[in-house]
mmCIF file of C-alpha atoms and ligand atoms in Angstrom:
data_model
loop_
_atom_site.group_PDB
_atom_site.id
_atom_site.type_symbol
_atom_site.label_atom_id
_atom_site.label_comp_id
_atom_site.label_asym_id
_atom_site.label_seq_id
_atom_site.Cartn_x
_atom_site.Cartn_y
_atom_site.Cartn_z
ATOM 1 C CA MET A 111 171.900 273.641 197.286
ATOM 2 C CA LYS A 112 168.548 274.676 198.763
ATOM 3 C CA LYS A 113 166.037 276.144 196.345
ATOM 4 C CA LEU A 114 164.644 279.620 196.890
ATOM 5 C CA ILE A 115 160.923 280.211 196.537
ATOM 6 C CA ILE A 116 160.055 283.902 196.435
ATOM 7 C CA GLY A 117 156.570 285.390 196.527
ATOM 8 C CA ASN A 118 156.220 288.836 194.944
ATOM 9 C CA TRP A 119 152.924 290.239 196.146
ATOM 10 C CA LYS A 120 153.200 293.373 193.968
ATOM 11 C CA MET A 121 150.490 295.932 194.953
ATOM 12 C CA ASN A 122 148.405 293.352 196.838
ATOM 13 C CA PRO A 123 146.515 292.714 199.093
ATOM 14 C CA GLN A 124 144.645 295.872 200.050
ATOM 15 C CA SER A 125 144.665 295.556 203.847
ATOM 16 C CA LYS A 126 146.906 294.544 206.715
ATOM 17 C CA LYS A 127 144.312 291.979 207.772
ATOM 18 C CA GLU A 128 144.343 290.233 204.405
ATOM 19 C CA ALA A 129 148.154 290.313 204.362
ATOM 20 C CA GLU A 130 148.243 288.549 207.727
ATOM 21 C CA ILE A 131 145.784 285.897 206.564
ATOM 22 C CA ILE A 132 147.841 285.113 203.442
ATOM 23 C CA PHE A 133 151.033 285.018 205.449
ATOM 24 C CA LYS A 134 149.586 282.692 208.080
ATOM 25 C CA GLY A 135 148.338 280.466 205.294
ATOM 26 C CA ILE A 136 151.831 279.699 204.064
ATOM 27 C CA VAL A 137 153.851 279.607 207.300
ATOM 28 C CA SER A 138 153.384 275.940 208.173
ATOM 29 C CA THR A 139 154.239 274.605 204.696
ATOM 30 C CA ALA A 140 157.288 276.857 204.546
ATOM 31 C CA GLN A 141 158.396 275.603 207.977
ATOM 32 C CA LYS A 142 158.157 271.963 206.920
ATOM 33 C CA GLN A 143 159.987 272.329 203.618
ATOM 34 C CA LYS A 144 163.586 271.342 204.350
ATOM 35 C CA ASN A 145 164.872 271.760 200.798
ATOM 36 C CA ALA A 146 163.807 275.331 200.190
ATOM 37 C CA ASP A 147 163.990 278.774 201.735
ATOM 38 C CA VAL A 148 160.930 280.942 201.344
ATOM 39 C CA VAL A 149 160.967 284.722 200.890
ATOM 40 C CA ILE A 150 157.846 286.886 200.923
ATOM 41 C CA CYS A 151 157.980 290.329 199.336
ATOM 42 C CA PRO A 152 154.906 292.279 200.468
ATOM 43 C CA PRO A 153 154.284 295.978 199.801
ATOM 44 C CA TYR A 154 156.234 298.381 202.066
ATOM 45 C CA PRO A 155 153.433 299.052 204.621
ATOM 46 C CA PHE A 156 153.225 295.350 205.498
ATOM 47 C CA LEU A 157 156.952 294.676 205.900
ATOM 48 C CA SER A 158 157.115 295.424 209.593
ATOM 49 C CA ILE A 159 154.124 293.222 210.478
ATOM 50 C CA PHE A 160 156.082 290.137 209.493
ATOM 51 C CA GLN A 161 159.201 291.210 211.337
ATOM 52 C CA LYS A 162 157.704 289.646 214.456
ATOM 53 C CA THR A 163 157.385 286.261 212.832
ATOM 54 C CA LYS A 164 161.047 285.527 213.531
ATOM 55 C CA PHE A 165 160.127 281.999 214.569
ATOM 56 C CA SER A 166 159.192 281.181 211.036
ATOM 57 C CA LYS A 167 161.580 280.050 208.331
ATOM 58 C CA ILE A 168 160.275 282.749 206.046
ATOM 59 C CA SER A 169 162.507 285.690 205.141
ATOM 60 C CA ILE A 170 161.137 289.075 204.226
ATOM 61 C CA GLY A 171 162.011 290.933 201.058
ATOM 62 C CA ALA A 172 161.125 294.367 199.686
ATOM 63 C CA GLN A 173 159.940 294.927 196.119
ATOM 64 C CA ASP A 174 162.274 297.854 195.511
ATOM 65 C CA VAL A 175 164.671 300.272 197.211
ATOM 66 C CA SER A 176 165.897 303.800 196.629
ATOM 67 C CA VAL A 177 169.192 304.699 194.982
ATOM 68 C CA GLU A 178 169.488 307.408 197.661
ATOM 69 C CA GLN A 179 170.447 307.002 201.335
ATOM 70 C CA SER A 180 168.212 309.606 203.019
ATOM 71 C CA GLY A 181 166.837 313.086 202.548
ATOM 72 C CA PRO A 182 164.377 314.948 200.321
ATOM 73 C CA TYR A 183 163.183 312.079 198.117
ATOM 74 C CA THR A 184 159.442 311.916 198.565
ATOM 75 C CA GLY A 185 158.066 308.411 198.282
ATOM 76 C CA GLU A 186 161.437 306.683 198.437
ATOM 77 C CA VAL A 187 162.538 303.985 200.904
ATOM 78 C CA SER A 188 166.173 303.504 201.961
ATOM 79 C CA THR A 189 168.164 300.354 202.664
ATOM 80 C CA LYS A 190 168.504 301.383 206.335
ATOM 81 C CA MET A 191 164.728 301.613 206.704
ATOM 82 C CA LEU A 192 164.454 298.140 205.199
ATOM 83 C CA THR A 193 167.060 296.525 207.441
ATOM 84 C CA SER A 194 165.499 298.209 210.479
ATOM 85 C CA VAL A 195 162.305 296.212 209.892
ATOM 86 C CA GLY A 196 164.079 292.922 209.247
ATOM 87 C CA VAL A 197 164.260 292.898 205.448
ATOM 88 C CA SER A 198 166.994 290.642 204.093
ATOM 89 C CA TYR A 199 166.180 290.524 200.351
ATOM 90 C CA VAL A 200 165.156 293.127 197.785
ATOM 91 C CA ILE A 201 163.833 292.741 194.257
ATOM 92 C CA VAL A 202 165.574 295.133 191.851
ATOM 93 C CA GLY A 203 164.909 295.733 188.190
ATOM 94 C CA HIS A 204 161.515 294.054 188.044
ATOM 95 C CA SER A 205 160.045 294.710 184.596
ATOM 96 C CA GLU A 206 157.130 296.558 186.202
ATOM 97 C CA ARG A 207 159.605 298.968 187.875
ATOM 98 C CA ARG A 208 161.582 299.254 184.646
ATOM 99 C CA ALA A 209 158.325 300.225 182.900
ATOM 100 C CA MET A 210 158.047 303.058 185.457
ATOM 101 C CA GLY A 211 161.501 304.376 184.594
ATOM 102 C CA ASP A 212 164.189 302.187 186.155
ATOM 103 C CA THR A 213 167.126 301.971 183.751
ATOM 104 C CA ASN A 214 169.989 299.481 183.989
ATOM 105 C CA GLN A 215 172.071 302.292 185.546
ATOM 106 C CA ILE A 216 169.472 302.865 188.253
ATOM 107 C CA VAL A 217 169.190 299.111 188.870
ATOM 108 C CA ASN A 218 172.975 298.944 189.163
ATOM 109 C CA LYS A 219 172.945 301.668 191.848
ATOM 110 C CA LYS A 220 170.184 299.867 193.728
ATOM 111 C CA ILE A 221 172.202 296.631 193.707
ATOM 112 C CA ILE A 222 175.273 298.432 195.029
ATOM 113 C CA ASN A 223 173.161 300.082 197.743
ATOM 114 C CA ALA A 224 171.577 296.792 198.772
ATOM 115 C CA LEU A 225 174.901 294.979 198.939
ATOM 116 C CA LYS A 226 176.381 297.731 201.130
ATOM 117 C CA ALA A 227 173.476 297.241 203.540
ATOM 118 C CA LYS A 228 173.898 293.432 203.453
ATOM 119 C CA ILE A 229 170.534 292.988 201.763
ATOM 120 C CA ILE A 230 170.518 290.284 199.080
ATOM 121 C CA PRO A 231 169.497 291.743 195.711
ATOM 122 C CA ILE A 232 167.231 289.681 193.465
ATOM 123 C CA LEU A 233 168.088 291.072 190.050
ATOM 124 C CA CYS A 234 165.324 290.632 187.482
ATOM 125 C CA ILE A 235 166.232 290.487 183.828
ATOM 126 C CA GLY A 236 164.308 289.413 180.756
ATOM 127 C CA GLU A 237 163.336 290.418 177.268
ATOM 128 C CA ARG A 238 160.044 291.860 176.083
ATOM 129 C CA HIS A 239 159.872 289.724 172.921
ATOM 130 C CA ARG A 240 161.433 286.559 171.587
ATOM 131 C CA ASP A 241 162.657 286.904 168.025
ATOM 132 C CA SER A 242 164.071 284.245 165.747
ATOM 133 C CA SER A 243 167.342 286.062 165.075
ATOM 134 C CA GLY A 244 168.573 285.958 168.681
ATOM 135 C CA GLU A 245 168.247 289.676 169.448
ATOM 136 C CA TYR A 246 166.804 288.732 172.837
ATOM 137 C CA LEU A 247 170.107 287.185 173.815
ATOM 138 C CA LYS A 248 171.910 290.444 173.034
ATOM 139 C CA PHE A 249 169.318 292.289 175.083
ATOM 140 C CA ILE A 250 169.853 290.037 178.105
ATOM 141 C CA LYS A 251 173.632 290.289 177.787
ATOM 142 C CA HIS A 252 173.400 294.075 177.699
ATOM 143 C CA GLN A 253 171.090 294.136 180.732
ATOM 144 C CA LEU A 254 173.440 291.960 182.750
ATOM 145 C CA HIS A 255 176.580 293.881 181.774
ATOM 146 C CA GLU A 256 175.036 297.219 182.710
ATOM 147 C CA CYS A 257 173.337 296.029 185.886
ATOM 148 C CA LEU A 258 176.548 294.397 187.155
ATOM 149 C CA ALA A 259 178.859 297.274 186.187
ATOM 150 C CA ASN A 260 181.600 297.921 188.760
ATOM 151 C CA ILE A 261 180.397 295.231 191.125
ATOM 152 C CA PRO A 262 183.475 293.397 192.404
ATOM 153 C CA LYS A 263 183.792 289.605 192.466
ATOM 154 C CA PRO A 264 183.181 288.988 196.175
ATOM 155 C CA GLN A 265 179.924 290.949 195.958
ATOM 156 C CA VAL A 266 178.596 289.294 192.812
ATOM 157 C CA SER A 267 178.375 285.933 194.535
ATOM 158 C CA LYS A 268 175.653 287.411 196.771
ATOM 159 C CA ILE A 269 173.395 288.505 193.922
ATOM 160 C CA ILE A 270 170.511 286.286 192.858
ATOM 161 C CA ILE A 271 169.419 286.520 189.240
ATOM 162 C CA ALA A 272 165.798 285.969 188.258
ATOM 163 C CA TYR A 273 165.053 285.385 184.595
ATOM 164 C CA GLU A 274 161.608 286.808 183.952
ATOM 165 C CA PRO A 275 160.680 287.069 180.283
ATOM 166 C CA ILE A 276 158.168 289.917 180.103
ATOM 167 C CA TRP A 277 156.056 288.054 177.549
ATOM 168 C CA ALA A 278 155.413 285.306 180.102
ATOM 169 C CA ILE A 279 154.516 287.510 183.116
ATOM 170 C CA GLY A 280 151.073 288.181 184.516
ATOM 171 C CA GLU A 281 147.533 287.795 183.287
ATOM 172 C CA LYS A 282 148.396 289.404 179.957
ATOM 173 C CA ALA A 283 151.167 286.894 179.199
ATOM 174 C CA GLN A 284 151.379 285.937 175.514
ATOM 175 C CA ARG A 285 152.144 282.365 176.556
ATOM 176 C CA GLU A 286 154.019 280.453 179.213
ATOM 177 C CA ALA A 287 157.747 279.896 178.900
ATOM 178 C CA THR A 288 158.973 276.315 178.734
ATOM 179 C CA PRO A 289 161.564 274.816 181.086
ATOM 180 C CA GLU A 290 163.792 274.362 178.003
ATOM 181 C CA GLU A 291 163.606 278.084 177.281
ATOM 182 C CA PHE A 292 164.632 278.760 180.863
ATOM 183 C CA THR A 293 167.553 276.333 180.630
ATOM 184 C CA GLU A 294 168.845 278.041 177.501
ATOM 185 C CA ILE A 295 168.904 281.384 179.319
ATOM 186 C CA LYS A 296 170.414 279.933 182.479
ATOM 187 C CA ILE A 297 173.350 278.590 180.459
ATOM 188 C CA PHE A 298 173.620 281.936 178.691
ATOM 189 C CA ILE A 299 173.633 283.864 181.996
ATOM 190 C CA ARG A 300 176.385 281.602 183.334
ATOM 191 C CA LYS A 301 178.414 282.196 180.192
ATOM 192 C CA ILE A 302 178.097 285.972 180.654
ATOM 193 C CA ILE A 303 179.128 285.734 184.318
ATOM 194 C CA PHE A 304 182.066 283.569 183.232
ATOM 195 C CA ASP A 305 183.110 286.162 180.651
ATOM 196 C CA ILE A 306 182.882 289.068 183.110
ATOM 197 C CA TYR A 307 184.186 287.254 186.190
ATOM 198 C CA ASN A 308 185.275 283.612 186.402
ATOM 199 C CA SER A 309 184.081 280.013 186.262
ATOM 200 C CA LYS A 310 183.537 279.687 190.019
ATOM 201 C CA LEU A 311 181.120 282.606 190.092
ATOM 202 C CA ALA A 312 179.464 281.411 186.893
ATOM 203 C CA HIS A 313 178.917 278.019 188.449
ATOM 204 C CA ASN A 314 177.681 279.303 191.807
ATOM 205 C CA VAL A 315 175.336 282.086 190.740
ATOM 206 C CA MET A 316 171.709 281.305 191.594
ATOM 207 C CA VAL A 317 169.407 281.650 188.604
ATOM 208 C CA LEU A 318 165.674 281.670 189.344
ATOM 209 C CA TYR A 319 162.725 281.511 186.990
ATOM 210 C CA GLY A 320 159.710 283.811 187.164
ATOM 211 C CA GLY A 321 156.693 284.399 184.921
ATOM 212 C CA SER A 322 153.349 282.619 185.325
ATOM 213 C CA VAL A 323 154.693 279.998 187.718
ATOM 214 C CA HIS A 324 151.854 277.884 189.142
ATOM 215 C CA PRO A 325 151.493 274.521 190.903
ATOM 216 C CA GLU A 326 151.209 272.664 187.581
ATOM 217 C CA ASN A 327 154.512 273.895 186.129
ATOM 218 C CA SER A 328 156.664 274.668 189.196
ATOM 219 C CA ALA A 329 158.231 271.196 189.516
ATOM 220 C CA GLU A 330 159.261 271.209 185.839
ATOM 221 C CA PHE A 331 161.018 274.546 186.180
ATOM 222 C CA LEU A 332 162.669 273.457 189.425
ATOM 223 C CA VAL A 333 164.539 270.659 187.662
ATOM 224 C CA ASP A 334 166.986 273.299 186.444
ATOM 225 C CA ALA A 335 166.010 276.546 188.190
ATOM 226 C CA ASP A 336 167.630 277.345 191.537
ATOM 227 C CA GLY A 337 164.309 278.753 192.629
ATOM 228 C CA LEU A 338 161.179 280.558 191.546
ATOM 229 C CA LEU A 339 159.853 284.111 191.641
ATOM 230 C CA VAL A 340 156.095 283.798 191.877
ATOM 231 C CA GLY A 341 153.624 286.646 191.363
ATOM 232 C CA ARG A 342 149.869 285.947 191.323
ATOM 233 C CA ASP A 343 149.968 282.489 192.862
ATOM 234 C CA SER A 344 152.000 283.687 195.857
ATOM 235 C CA LEU A 345 148.836 285.469 197.048
ATOM 236 C CA ILE A 346 146.799 282.263 197.117
ATOM 237 C CA PRO A 347 148.075 280.161 200.041
ATOM 238 C CA LYS A 348 146.698 276.882 198.657
ATOM 239 C CA LYS A 349 148.578 277.382 195.391
ATOM 240 C CA PHE A 350 151.743 278.815 196.934
ATOM 241 C CA ASP A 351 151.800 275.870 199.350
ATOM 242 C CA LEU A 352 151.753 273.460 196.417
ATOM 243 C CA ILE A 353 154.561 275.391 194.730
ATOM 244 C CA ILE A 354 156.663 275.214 197.924
ATOM 245 C CA LYS A 355 155.882 271.495 198.196
ATOM 246 C CA SER A 356 156.967 270.907 194.606
ATOM 247 C CA VAL A 357 160.597 271.333 195.728
ATOM 248 C CA LYS A 358 161.947 267.804 195.961
HETATM 249 P P1 LIG B 524 153.286 286.204 187.687
HETATM 250 O O1 LIG B 524 154.348 287.351 188.059
HETATM 251 O O2 LIG B 524 153.678 284.979 188.446
HETATM 252 O O3 LIG B 524 151.964 286.760 188.141
HETATM 253 O O4 LIG B 524 153.358 286.012 186.209
HETATM 254 C C1 LIG B 524 155.705 287.078 188.153
HETATM 255 C C2 LIG B 524 156.495 288.321 188.451
HETATM 256 O O5 LIG B 524 156.205 289.365 187.856
HETATM 257 O O6 LIG B 524 157.427 288.308 189.291
#
């Protein structure tokens, strides 16, 4: 199966011009990489600029979506708006959105909305702390159960899960996660999907890793991860290029 390399630009860069420069910087590497699909998730105002780059192998993703369809919801963006500018993926439940109020119930509604609009949801899960008594596993199980509530089997196969331990994300990360820590969680996620659904879905679900991925550790994570969700280094074409190239 092809790997999926996703760039989450978060609230960067600050101008359309800079966004175009970054994008151009990664197009040719993405085009040449036969074993991976590349998804760029820029802020909303830049989504439509990249719609025109249909020739490229890069897909466009949004960083969030509303639980509502239309109407008096100031600041919100609907699935229809996203599909109308060529968006085919959406990140839901990123820890930075959860910190701003997204609960598992809200994330669940966003997933259902995205699936209805044929947008592929990238569901982020991950614990704030690692403890020695295994509480983090219970936390992840709870997150998955609530985020996947009432989502029928045929739909679940379309969801991509990104394991992003909060303690390993961003400049303030306590430390980097190890590929072994990722593998433990990937097995655990599959077990949960098996318990809720069946072995076929458990086997087929794509589980990505995210949290301080950079060119020096990407290949190690890709041994077991079905792809990567990259924050900071997706804004630096030289580094993101190396990450894309690290797919064997
Ligand atoms: P980071 O962000 O790569 O900058 O740690 C990852 C993410 O939050 O998706």
